[in-house]
Coordinates of C-alpha atoms in Angstrom, one line a residue:
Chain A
X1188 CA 171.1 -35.3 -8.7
X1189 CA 168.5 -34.7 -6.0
X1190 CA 169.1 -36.4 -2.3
X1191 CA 166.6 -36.8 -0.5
X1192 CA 164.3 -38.9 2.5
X1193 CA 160.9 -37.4 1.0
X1194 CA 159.2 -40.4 0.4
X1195 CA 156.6 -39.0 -1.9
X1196 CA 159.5 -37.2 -4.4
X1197 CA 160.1 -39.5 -7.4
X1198 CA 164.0 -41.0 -7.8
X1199 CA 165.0 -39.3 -11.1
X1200 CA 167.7 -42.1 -11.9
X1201 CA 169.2 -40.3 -14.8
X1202 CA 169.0 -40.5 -18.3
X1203 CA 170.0 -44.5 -19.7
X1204 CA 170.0 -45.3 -23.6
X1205 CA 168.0 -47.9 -24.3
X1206 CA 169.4 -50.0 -26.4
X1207 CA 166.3 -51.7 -27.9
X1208 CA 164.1 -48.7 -28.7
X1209 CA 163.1 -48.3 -31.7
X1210 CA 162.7 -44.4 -31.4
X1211 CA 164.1 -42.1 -28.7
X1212 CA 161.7 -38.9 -27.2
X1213 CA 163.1 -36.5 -25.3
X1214 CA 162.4 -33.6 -23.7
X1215 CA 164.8 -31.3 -22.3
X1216 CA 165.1 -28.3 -20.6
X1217 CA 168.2 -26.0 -19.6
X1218 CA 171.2 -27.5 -18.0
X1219 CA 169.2 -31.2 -18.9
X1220 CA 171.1 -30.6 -22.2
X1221 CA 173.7 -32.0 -20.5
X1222 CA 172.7 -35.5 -19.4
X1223 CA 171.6 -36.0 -23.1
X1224 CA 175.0 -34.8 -24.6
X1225 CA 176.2 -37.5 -22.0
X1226 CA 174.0 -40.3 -23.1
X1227 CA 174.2 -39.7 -26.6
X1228 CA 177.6 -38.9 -27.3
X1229 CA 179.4 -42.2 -26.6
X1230 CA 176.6 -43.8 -27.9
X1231 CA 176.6 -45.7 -31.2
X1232 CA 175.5 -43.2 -33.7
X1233 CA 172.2 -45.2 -34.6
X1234 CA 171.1 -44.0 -31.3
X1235 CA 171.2 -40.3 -32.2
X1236 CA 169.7 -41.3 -36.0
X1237 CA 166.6 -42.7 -33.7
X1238 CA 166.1 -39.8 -31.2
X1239 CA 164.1 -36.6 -31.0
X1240 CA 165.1 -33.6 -28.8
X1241 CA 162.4 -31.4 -28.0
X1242 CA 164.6 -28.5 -26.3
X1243 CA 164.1 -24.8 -24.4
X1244 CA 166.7 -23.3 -23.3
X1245 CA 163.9 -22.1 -20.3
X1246 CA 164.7 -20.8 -17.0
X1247 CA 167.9 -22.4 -15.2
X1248 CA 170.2 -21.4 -17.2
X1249 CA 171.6 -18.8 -19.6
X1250 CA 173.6 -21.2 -22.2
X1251 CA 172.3 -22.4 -25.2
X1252 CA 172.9 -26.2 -25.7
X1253 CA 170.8 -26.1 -28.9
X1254 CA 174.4 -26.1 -31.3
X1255 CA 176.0 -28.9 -29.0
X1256 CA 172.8 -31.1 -29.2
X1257 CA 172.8 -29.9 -33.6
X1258 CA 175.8 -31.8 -33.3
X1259 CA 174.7 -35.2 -32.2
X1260 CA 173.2 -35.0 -35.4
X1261 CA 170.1 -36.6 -34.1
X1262 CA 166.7 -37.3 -36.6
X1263 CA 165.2 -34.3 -35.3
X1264 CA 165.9 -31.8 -32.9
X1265 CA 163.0 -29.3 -32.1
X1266 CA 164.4 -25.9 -30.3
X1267 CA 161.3 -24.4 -28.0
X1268 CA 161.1 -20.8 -27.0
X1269 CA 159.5 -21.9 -23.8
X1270 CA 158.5 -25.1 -21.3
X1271 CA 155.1 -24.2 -22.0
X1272 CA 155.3 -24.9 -26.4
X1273 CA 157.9 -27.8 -25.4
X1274 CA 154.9 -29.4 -23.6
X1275 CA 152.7 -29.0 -26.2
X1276 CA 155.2 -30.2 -28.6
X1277 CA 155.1 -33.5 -26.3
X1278 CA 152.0 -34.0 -26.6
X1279 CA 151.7 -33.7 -30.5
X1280 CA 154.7 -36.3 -30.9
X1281 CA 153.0 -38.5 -28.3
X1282 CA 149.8 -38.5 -29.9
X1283 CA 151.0 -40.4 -33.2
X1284 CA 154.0 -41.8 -31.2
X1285 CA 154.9 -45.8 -32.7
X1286 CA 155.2 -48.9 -30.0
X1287 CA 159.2 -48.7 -29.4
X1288 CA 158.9 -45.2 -28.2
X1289 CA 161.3 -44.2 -25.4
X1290 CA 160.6 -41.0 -23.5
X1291 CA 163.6 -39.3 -21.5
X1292 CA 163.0 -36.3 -18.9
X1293 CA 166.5 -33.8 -18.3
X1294 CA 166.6 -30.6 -16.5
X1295 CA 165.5 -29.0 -13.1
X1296 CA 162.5 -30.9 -11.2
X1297 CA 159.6 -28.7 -11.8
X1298 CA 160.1 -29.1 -15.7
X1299 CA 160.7 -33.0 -15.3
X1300 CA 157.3 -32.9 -13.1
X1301 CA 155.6 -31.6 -15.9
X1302 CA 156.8 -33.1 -18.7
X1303 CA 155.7 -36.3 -16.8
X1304 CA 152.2 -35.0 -15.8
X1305 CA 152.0 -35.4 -20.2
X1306 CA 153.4 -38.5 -20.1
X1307 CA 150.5 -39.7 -17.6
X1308 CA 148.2 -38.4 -19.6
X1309 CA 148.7 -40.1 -22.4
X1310 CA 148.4 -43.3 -19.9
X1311 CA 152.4 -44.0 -19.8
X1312 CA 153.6 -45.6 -17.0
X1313 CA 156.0 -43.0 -15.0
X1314 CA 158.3 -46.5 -14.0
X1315 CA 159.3 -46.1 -17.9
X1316 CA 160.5 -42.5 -18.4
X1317 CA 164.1 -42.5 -18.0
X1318 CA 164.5 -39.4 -15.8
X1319 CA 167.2 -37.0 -14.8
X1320 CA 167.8 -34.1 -12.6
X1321 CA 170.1 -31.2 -13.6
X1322 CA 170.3 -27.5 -13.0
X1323 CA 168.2 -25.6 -10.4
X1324 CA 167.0 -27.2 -7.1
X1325 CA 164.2 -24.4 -7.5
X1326 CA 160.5 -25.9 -6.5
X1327 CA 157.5 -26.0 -8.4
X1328 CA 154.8 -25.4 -6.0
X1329 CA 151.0 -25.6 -5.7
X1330 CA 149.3 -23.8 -3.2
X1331 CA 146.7 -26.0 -1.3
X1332 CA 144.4 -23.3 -0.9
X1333 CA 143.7 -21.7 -4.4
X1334 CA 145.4 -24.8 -6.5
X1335 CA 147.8 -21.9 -8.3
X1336 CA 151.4 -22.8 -9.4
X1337 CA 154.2 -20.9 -8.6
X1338 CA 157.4 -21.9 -10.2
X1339 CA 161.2 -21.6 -9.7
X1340 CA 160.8 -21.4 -5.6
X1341 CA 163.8 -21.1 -4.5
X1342 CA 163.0 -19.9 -0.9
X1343 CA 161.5 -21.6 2.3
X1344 CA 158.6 -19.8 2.1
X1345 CA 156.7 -17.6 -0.8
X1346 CA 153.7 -15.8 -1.5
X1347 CA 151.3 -17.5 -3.7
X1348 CA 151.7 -15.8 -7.1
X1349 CA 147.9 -16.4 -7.7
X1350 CA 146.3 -15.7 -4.2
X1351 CA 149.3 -14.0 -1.8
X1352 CA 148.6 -16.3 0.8
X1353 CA 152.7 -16.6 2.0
X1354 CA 153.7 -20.1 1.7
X1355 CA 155.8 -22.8 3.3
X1356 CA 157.3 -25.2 0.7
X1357 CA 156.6 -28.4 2.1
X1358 CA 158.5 -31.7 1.5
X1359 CA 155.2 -33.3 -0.1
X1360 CA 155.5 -34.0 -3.6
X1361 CA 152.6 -34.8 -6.5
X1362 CA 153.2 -36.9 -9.3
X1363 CA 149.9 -36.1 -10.3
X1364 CA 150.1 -32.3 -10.3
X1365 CA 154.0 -31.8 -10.7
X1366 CA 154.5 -29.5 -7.7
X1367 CA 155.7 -30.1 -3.8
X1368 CA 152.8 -28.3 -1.5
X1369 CA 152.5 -25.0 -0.2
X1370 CA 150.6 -24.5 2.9
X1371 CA 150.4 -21.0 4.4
X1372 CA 152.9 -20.5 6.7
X1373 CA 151.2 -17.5 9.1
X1374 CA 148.1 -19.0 9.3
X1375 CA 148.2 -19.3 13.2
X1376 CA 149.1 -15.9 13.6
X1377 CA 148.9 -13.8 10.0
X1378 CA 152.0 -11.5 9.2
X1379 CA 154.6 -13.4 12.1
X1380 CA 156.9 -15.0 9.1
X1381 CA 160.0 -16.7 9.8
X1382 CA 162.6 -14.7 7.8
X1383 CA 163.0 -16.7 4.5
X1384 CA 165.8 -18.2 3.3
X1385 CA 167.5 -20.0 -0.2
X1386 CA 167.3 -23.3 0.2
X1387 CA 166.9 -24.6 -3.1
X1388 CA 169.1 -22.6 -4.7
Chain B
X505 CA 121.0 -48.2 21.4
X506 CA 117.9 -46.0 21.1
X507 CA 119.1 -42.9 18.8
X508 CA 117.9 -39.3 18.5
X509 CA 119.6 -37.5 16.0
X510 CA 121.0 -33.9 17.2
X511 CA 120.7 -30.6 15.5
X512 CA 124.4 -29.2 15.4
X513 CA 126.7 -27.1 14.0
X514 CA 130.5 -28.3 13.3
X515 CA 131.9 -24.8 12.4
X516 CA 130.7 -21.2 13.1
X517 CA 128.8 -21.4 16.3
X518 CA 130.2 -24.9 16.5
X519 CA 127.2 -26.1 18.9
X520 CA 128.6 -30.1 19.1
X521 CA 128.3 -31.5 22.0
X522 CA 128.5 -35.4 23.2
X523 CA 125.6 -36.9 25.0
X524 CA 126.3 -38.3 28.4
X525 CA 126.0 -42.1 26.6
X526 CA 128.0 -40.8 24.2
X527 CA 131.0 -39.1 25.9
X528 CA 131.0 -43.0 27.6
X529 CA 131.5 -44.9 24.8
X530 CA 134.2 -42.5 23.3
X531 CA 136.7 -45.0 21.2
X532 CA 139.6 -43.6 23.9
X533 CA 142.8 -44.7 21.6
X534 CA 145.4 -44.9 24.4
X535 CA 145.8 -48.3 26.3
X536 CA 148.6 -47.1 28.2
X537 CA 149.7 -43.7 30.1
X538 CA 152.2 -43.0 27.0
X539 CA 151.9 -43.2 23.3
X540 CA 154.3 -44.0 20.2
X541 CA 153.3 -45.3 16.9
X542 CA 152.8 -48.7 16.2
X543 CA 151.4 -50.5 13.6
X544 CA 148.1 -51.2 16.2
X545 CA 146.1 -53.1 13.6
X546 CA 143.5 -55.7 14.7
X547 CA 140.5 -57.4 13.4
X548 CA 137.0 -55.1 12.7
X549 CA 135.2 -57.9 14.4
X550 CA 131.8 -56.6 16.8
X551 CA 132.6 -55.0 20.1
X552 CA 130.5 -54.3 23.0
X553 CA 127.3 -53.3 22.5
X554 CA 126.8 -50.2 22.3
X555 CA 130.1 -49.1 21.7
X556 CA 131.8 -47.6 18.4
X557 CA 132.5 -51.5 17.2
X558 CA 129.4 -53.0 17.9
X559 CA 128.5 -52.5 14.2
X560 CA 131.1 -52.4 11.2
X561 CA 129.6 -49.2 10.1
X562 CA 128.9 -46.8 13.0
X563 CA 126.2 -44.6 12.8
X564 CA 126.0 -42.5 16.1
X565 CA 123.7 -39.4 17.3
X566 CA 125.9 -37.1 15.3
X567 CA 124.7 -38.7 11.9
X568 CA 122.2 -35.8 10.7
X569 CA 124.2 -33.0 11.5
X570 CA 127.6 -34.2 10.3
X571 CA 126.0 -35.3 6.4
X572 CA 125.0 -31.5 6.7
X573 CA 128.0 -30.3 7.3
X574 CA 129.7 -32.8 4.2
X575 CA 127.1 -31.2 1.9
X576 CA 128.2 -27.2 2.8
X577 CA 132.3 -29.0 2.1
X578 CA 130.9 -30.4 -0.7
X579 CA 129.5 -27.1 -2.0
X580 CA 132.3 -24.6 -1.9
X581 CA 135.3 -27.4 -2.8
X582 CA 134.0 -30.5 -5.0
X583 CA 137.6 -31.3 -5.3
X584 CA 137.3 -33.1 -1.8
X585 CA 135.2 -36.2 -3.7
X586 CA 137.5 -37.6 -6.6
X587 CA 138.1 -40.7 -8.2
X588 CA 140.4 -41.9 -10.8
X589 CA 138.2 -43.5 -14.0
X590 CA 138.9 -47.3 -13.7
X591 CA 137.5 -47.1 -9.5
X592 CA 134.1 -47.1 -10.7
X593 CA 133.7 -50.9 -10.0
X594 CA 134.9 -50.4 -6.8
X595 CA 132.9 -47.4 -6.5
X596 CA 129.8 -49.7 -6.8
X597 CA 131.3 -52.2 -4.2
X598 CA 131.6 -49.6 -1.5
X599 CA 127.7 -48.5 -2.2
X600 CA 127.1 -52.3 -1.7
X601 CA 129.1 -52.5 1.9
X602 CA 127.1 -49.4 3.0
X603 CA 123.8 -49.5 2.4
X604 CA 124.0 -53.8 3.0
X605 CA 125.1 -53.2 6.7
X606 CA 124.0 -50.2 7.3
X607 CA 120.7 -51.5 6.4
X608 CA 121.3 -54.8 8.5
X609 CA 122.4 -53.1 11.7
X610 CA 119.9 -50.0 12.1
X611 CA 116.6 -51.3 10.4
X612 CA 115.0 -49.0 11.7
X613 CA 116.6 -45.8 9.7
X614 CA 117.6 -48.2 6.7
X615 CA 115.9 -50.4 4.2
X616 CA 117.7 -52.2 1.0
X617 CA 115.8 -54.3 -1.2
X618 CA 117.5 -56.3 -4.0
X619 CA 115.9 -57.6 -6.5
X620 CA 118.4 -58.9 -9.3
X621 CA 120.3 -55.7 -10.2
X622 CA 116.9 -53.7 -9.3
X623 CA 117.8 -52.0 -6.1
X624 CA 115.6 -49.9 -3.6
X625 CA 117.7 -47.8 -1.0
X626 CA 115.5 -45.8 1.7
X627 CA 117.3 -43.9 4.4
X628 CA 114.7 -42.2 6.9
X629 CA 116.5 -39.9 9.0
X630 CA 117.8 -37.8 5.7
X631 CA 114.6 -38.3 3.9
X632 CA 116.0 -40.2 1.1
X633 CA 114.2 -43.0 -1.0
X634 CA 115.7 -44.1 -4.2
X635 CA 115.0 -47.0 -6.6
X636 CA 118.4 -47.0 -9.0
X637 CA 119.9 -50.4 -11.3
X638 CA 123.0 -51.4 -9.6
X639 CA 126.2 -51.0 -11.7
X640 CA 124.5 -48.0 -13.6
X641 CA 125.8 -44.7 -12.1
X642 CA 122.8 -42.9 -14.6
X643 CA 120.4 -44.3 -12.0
X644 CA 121.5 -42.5 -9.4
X645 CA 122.0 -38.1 -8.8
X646 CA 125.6 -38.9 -8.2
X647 CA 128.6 -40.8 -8.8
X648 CA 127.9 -44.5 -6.0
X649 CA 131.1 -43.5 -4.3
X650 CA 129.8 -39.5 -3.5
X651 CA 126.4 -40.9 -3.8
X652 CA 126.6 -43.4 -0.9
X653 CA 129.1 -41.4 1.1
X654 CA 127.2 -38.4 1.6
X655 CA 124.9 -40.3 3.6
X656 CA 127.8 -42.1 5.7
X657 CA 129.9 -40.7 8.4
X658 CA 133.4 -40.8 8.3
X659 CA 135.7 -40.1 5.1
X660 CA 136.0 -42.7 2.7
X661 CA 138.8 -43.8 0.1
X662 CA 139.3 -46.3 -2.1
X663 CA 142.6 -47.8 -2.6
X664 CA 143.7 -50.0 -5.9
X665 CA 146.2 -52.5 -5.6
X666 CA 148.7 -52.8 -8.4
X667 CA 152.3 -53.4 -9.0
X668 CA 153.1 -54.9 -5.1
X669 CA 151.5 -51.4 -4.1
X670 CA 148.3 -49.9 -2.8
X671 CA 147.4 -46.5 -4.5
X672 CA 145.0 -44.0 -3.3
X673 CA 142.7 -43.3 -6.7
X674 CA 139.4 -42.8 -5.0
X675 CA 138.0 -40.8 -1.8
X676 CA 135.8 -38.1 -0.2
X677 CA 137.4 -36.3 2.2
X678 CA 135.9 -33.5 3.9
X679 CA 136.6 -34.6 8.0
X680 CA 140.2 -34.7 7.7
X681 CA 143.1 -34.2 9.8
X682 CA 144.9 -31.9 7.6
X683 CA 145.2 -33.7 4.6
X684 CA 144.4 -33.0 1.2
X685 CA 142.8 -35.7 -1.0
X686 CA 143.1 -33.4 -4.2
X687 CA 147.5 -33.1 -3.7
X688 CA 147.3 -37.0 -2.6
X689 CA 145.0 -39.2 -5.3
X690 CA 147.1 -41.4 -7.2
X691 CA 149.7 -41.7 -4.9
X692 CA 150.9 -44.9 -3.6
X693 CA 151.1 -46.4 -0.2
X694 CA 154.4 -45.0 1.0
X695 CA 153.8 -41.8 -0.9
X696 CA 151.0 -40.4 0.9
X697 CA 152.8 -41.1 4.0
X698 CA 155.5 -39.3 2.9
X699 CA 155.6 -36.5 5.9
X700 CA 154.4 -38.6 8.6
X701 CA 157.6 -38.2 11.2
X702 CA 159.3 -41.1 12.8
X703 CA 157.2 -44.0 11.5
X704 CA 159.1 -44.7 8.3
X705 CA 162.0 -45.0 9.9
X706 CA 160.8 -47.5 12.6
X707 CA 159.6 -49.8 9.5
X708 CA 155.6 -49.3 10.3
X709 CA 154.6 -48.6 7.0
X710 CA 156.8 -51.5 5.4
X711 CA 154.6 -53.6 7.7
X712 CA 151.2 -52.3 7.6
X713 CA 152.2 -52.4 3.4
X714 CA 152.8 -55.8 3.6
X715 CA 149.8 -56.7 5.9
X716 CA 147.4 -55.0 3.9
X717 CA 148.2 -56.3 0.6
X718 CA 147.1 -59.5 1.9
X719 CA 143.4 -58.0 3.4
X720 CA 140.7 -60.9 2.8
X721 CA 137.6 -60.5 1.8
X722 CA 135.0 -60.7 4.5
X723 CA 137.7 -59.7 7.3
X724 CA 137.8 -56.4 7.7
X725 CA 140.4 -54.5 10.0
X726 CA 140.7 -51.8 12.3
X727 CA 142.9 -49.2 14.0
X728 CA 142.6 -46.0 16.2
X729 CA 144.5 -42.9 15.6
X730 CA 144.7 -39.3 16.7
X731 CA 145.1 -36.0 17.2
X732 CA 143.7 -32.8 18.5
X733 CA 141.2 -29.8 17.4
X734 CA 140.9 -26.5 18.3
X735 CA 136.5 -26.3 18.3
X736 CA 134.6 -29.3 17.2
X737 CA 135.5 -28.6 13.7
X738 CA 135.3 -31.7 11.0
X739 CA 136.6 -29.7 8.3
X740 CA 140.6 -29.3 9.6
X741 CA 141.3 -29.0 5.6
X742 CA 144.7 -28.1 4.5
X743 CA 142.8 -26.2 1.8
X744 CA 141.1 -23.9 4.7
X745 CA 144.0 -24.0 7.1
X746 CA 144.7 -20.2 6.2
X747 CA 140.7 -19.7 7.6
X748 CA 141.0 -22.2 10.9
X749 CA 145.1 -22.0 11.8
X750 CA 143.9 -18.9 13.8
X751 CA 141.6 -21.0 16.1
X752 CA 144.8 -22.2 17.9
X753 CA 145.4 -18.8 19.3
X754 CA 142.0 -18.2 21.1
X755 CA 142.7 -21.1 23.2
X756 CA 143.4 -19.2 27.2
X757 CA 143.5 -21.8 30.5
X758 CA 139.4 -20.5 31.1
X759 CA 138.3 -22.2 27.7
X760 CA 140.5 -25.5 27.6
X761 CA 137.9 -27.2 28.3
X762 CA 135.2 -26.3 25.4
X763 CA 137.8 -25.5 22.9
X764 CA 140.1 -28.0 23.0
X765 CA 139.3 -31.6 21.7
X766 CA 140.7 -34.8 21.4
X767 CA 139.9 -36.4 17.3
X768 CA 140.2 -39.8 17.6
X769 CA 140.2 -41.7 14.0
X770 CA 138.7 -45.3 13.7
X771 CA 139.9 -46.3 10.3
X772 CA 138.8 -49.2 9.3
X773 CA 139.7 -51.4 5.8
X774 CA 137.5 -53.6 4.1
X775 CA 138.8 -55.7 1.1
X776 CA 135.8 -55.4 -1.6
X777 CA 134.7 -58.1 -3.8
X778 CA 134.2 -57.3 -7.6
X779 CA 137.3 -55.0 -8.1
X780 CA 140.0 -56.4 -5.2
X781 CA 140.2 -52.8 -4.0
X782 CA 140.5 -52.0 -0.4
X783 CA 138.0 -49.4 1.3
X784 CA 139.9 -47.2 4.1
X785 CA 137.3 -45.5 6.1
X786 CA 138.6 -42.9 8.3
X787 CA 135.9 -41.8 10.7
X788 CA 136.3 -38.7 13.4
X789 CA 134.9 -38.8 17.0
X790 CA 135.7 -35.2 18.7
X791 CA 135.5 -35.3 22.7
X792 CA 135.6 -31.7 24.6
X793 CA 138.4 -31.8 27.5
X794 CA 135.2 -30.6 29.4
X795 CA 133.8 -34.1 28.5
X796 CA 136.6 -36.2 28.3
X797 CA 137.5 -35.4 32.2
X798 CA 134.1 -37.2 33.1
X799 CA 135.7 -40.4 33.0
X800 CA 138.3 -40.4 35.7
X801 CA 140.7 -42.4 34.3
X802 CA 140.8 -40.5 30.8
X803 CA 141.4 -37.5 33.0
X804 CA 144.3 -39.4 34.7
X805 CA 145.6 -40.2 31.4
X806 CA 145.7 -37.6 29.1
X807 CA 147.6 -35.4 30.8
X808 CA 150.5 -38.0 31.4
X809 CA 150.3 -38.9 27.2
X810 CA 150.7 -35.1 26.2
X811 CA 153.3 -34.7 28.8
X812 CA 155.7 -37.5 27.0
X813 CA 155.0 -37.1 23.2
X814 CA 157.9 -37.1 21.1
X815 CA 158.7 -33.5 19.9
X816 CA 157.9 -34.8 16.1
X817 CA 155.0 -35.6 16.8
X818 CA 154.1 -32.4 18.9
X819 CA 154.6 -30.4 15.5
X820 CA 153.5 -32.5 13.4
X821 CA 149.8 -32.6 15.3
X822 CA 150.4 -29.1 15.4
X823 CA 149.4 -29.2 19.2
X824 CA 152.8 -26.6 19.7
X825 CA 150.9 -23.7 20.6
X826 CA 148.5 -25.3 23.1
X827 CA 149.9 -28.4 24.6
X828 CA 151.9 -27.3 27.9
X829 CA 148.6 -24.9 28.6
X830 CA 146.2 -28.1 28.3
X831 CA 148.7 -30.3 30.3
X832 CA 148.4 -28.0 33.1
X833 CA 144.5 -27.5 33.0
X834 CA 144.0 -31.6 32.6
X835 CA 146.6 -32.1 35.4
X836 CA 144.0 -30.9 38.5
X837 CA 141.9 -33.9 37.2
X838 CA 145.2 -36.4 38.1
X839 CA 145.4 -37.4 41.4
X840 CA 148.6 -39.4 40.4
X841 CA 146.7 -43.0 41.0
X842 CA 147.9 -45.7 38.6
X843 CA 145.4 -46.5 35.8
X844 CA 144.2 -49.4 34.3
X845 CA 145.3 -51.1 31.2
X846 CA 143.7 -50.6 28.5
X847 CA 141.3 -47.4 26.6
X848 CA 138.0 -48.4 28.2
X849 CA 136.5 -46.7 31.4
X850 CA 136.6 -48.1 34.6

């Protein structure tokens, strides 16, 4: 799980059954098969007969949970070639979700923040969404100057995949728009760059 | 205060300059030879006449020329005016606070007349009359908030409060201090002060929470902060950082005193009546170090503040690649003589 004094960055608490839900929604990306394997498991097996797993194997890592999750039996589990369809596939199930409706977030932190950013927009308060951080510390950044996204930064500084500006990854964090800021990092003196170096690895 | 509205330019040939009146009443924000940050709220009550507090809105020789310069922000980047959908109440409030006192406090330049919901706005110096149904934002060329707030200095957000918090959902934002109103709406208190150094840690933001959660209506508050600017530029944008960062580097010891500024912030919060959202007004006075040594005692002072600021805070102004070079041009103006308490001149 994430550590961290950046006040703005949301406290992904990690991924709690609860008990009085009448359904379970759940998105989940990568290693974030993992903390649902871990909440469901020793659960009673009602809870897996009320749950939907939306799940892409995506970007952190190369192992495919989907047969481990198959095997939680849960009411339905959705594989997703990407986190792009999962989100899409979010939104269709929270469209006609029921009152009772449980949403849980698992995997690395740029996936969480936008799987949340669909939550919001479907006016769910982000106190509710059972979170948790697994996987990649890798950044999803937006650049303050042409509003692109770059994802999976692992480095201090980047170059904006949409305008090239290089970026420093700030310690700033959105809610809103899913991303920590990047601000341009040479703008005193173009081209005199720190070297940069993996830290979120 | 008799006032003739200058013809300026805040970026490009950047040809802002102070009057000799106002270079005096400058809201100086250091009451001591040092500085730290403290929570430094008092009441908005009236100050001096003719100074920056004699009125609760503040309208100064600058006025003309710094709505221009909002419009050309405005015009390349409308993601500096924003407001979540449920601030339109308070949206309507802040159009109320404005136009009432501006209208009270400089007759001359504003006229409001009410009649029921029927409302009739004229604002000389920009050339505006308008006749619009208060509480219908069809009446009127733009949203109240953007409406009213292009025709008043200073930024402007509005702030919800909700869930023992105060969220930013609301504001125009085109004089900032680096900070960008698109990454921060909907953010809560603490949130949006997420990378100030040092002050979270000495609890000031736990109190200022607490304080202004309790804001009454009809008592307004007030605080000073700061920084500095490289050229009298309003718009120190994050978004247009990669087109201004540069300025820092012209600076040389023969144009200290032109280019480099002191930005003083008088924010001031207002607790509105129809939606129990606060207004933070955040407006920027620039003084030149050309104008700011004037005034003897400022020139003792600054000098002695820069020299002691905590190395957080030097980096986080961004004043690294300037300071020790403005120290030693402001320190000829210091004869060493003790000062007087307080930010006002002598």
């Amino acid at each position: 799980m994430l550590v961290s004094g950046i006040k703005s960055r949301p406290v992904y608490t990690g991924l709690i059954l609860d008990p009085h839900a009448e359904h379970h929604l759940i998105a989940v990306e990568g290693e974030g098969a993992l903390a649902v394997l871990d909440m469901l498991s020793p659960a009673p097996r009602d809870a897996a007969e009320k749950a939907t797993i939306l799940y892409t194997k995506a970007g952190s890592a190369p192992v495919d949970h989907e047969g481990a999750l198959a095997k939680l039996h849960p009411y339905r589990l959705q594989p997703l070639p990407t986190i792009q369809t999962l989100l899409i596939r979010l939104q269709g199930f929270l469209t006609t979700a029921k009152m009772g409706t449980r949403i849980y977030i698992a995997g690395t932190e740029g996936f969480i923040g936008q799987a949340m950013q669909v939550a919001l927009n479907n006016a769910i308060d982000f106190h509710s969404v059972r979170t948790e951080h697994r996987g990649s510390l890798a950044r999803r950044i937006q650049c303050v100057h042409c509003k692109g996204f770059t994802e999976n930064v692992t480095m201090s500084h980047v170059p904006c995949a949409h305008c090239g500006l290089n970026l420093l990854v700030r310690d700033h964090y959105s809610r809103r728009l899913g991303a920590f800021q990047g601000v341009c990092i040479d703008a005193e003196v173009p081209g005199e760059l720190p070297p940069a170096e993996e830290i979120f690895p | 205060m008799n006032l003739v509205f200058k013809k300026e330019t805040f970026r490009d040939d950047f040809t802002f300059k102070n009057s000799p009146e106002h270079v005096r009443r400058f809201p100086f924000p250091f009451h001591e030879d040092k500085y730290m940050y403290t929570v430094n709220i008092e009441p908005h009550t009236p100050g001096p006449v003719n100074s920056v507090f004699e009125f609760p809105i503040d309208v100064d020789e600058h006025y003309v020329s710094e709505m221009e310069d909002r419009a050309l922000v405005l015009k390349d980047d409308p993601l500096r005016c924003q407001a979540l959908p449920h601030m339109q109440l308070a949206e309507w409030d802040l159009v109320e606070l404005l136009m009432v006192s501006m209208s009270e406090h400089y007759p001359e330049h504003f006229t409001l007349t009410r009649d029921g919901d029927k409302w009739h706005w004229i604002n000389r110096p920009l050339g505006i009359d308008q006749q619009f149904t208060f509480g219908d934002t069809a009446t009127l060329p733009y949203p109240p908030m953007e409406y009213i707030t292009r025709q008043c200095q200073g930024d402007f957000c509005l702030i919800d409060q909700r869930d023992g918090n105060l969220w930013m959902d609301a504001g125009i934002v085109t004089t900032q201090a680096d900070w960008s109103l698109d990454f921060d709406i909907g953010m809560n208190f603490m949130e949006w002060h997420g990378p100030v150094p040092l002050a979270h840690e000495a609890g000031v933001f736990d109190r200022a929470l607490k304080f202004l959660m309790n804001l009454q209506l009809g008592k307004p508050v007030r605080r000073l902060n700061w920084t500095m600017s490289i050229n009298p530029r309003l718009d120190t944008s994050p978004e247009n950082f990669h087109k201004w960062g540069s300025d820092r580097m012209t600076v040389t010891p023969e144009n200290i005193g032109e280019k480099v500024h002191l930005r003083v912030e008088l924010q001031g919060l207002w607790r509105l009546p129809r939606s129990n959202a606060i207004v933070f007004s955040i407006r920027c006075y620039l003084i030149s170090m050309n104008e700011l040594v004037s005034v003897p005692k400022w020139a003792r002072r600054m000098p002695r503040v820069l020299k002691n600021l905590p190395p957080e805070l030097i980096d986080y102004k961004g004043l690294s690649r300037y300071r020790q070079m403005t120290i030693d041009w402001l320190s000829r103006f210091d004869d060493g003589a003790p000062t007087s308490p307080g930010g006002q001149p002598d």
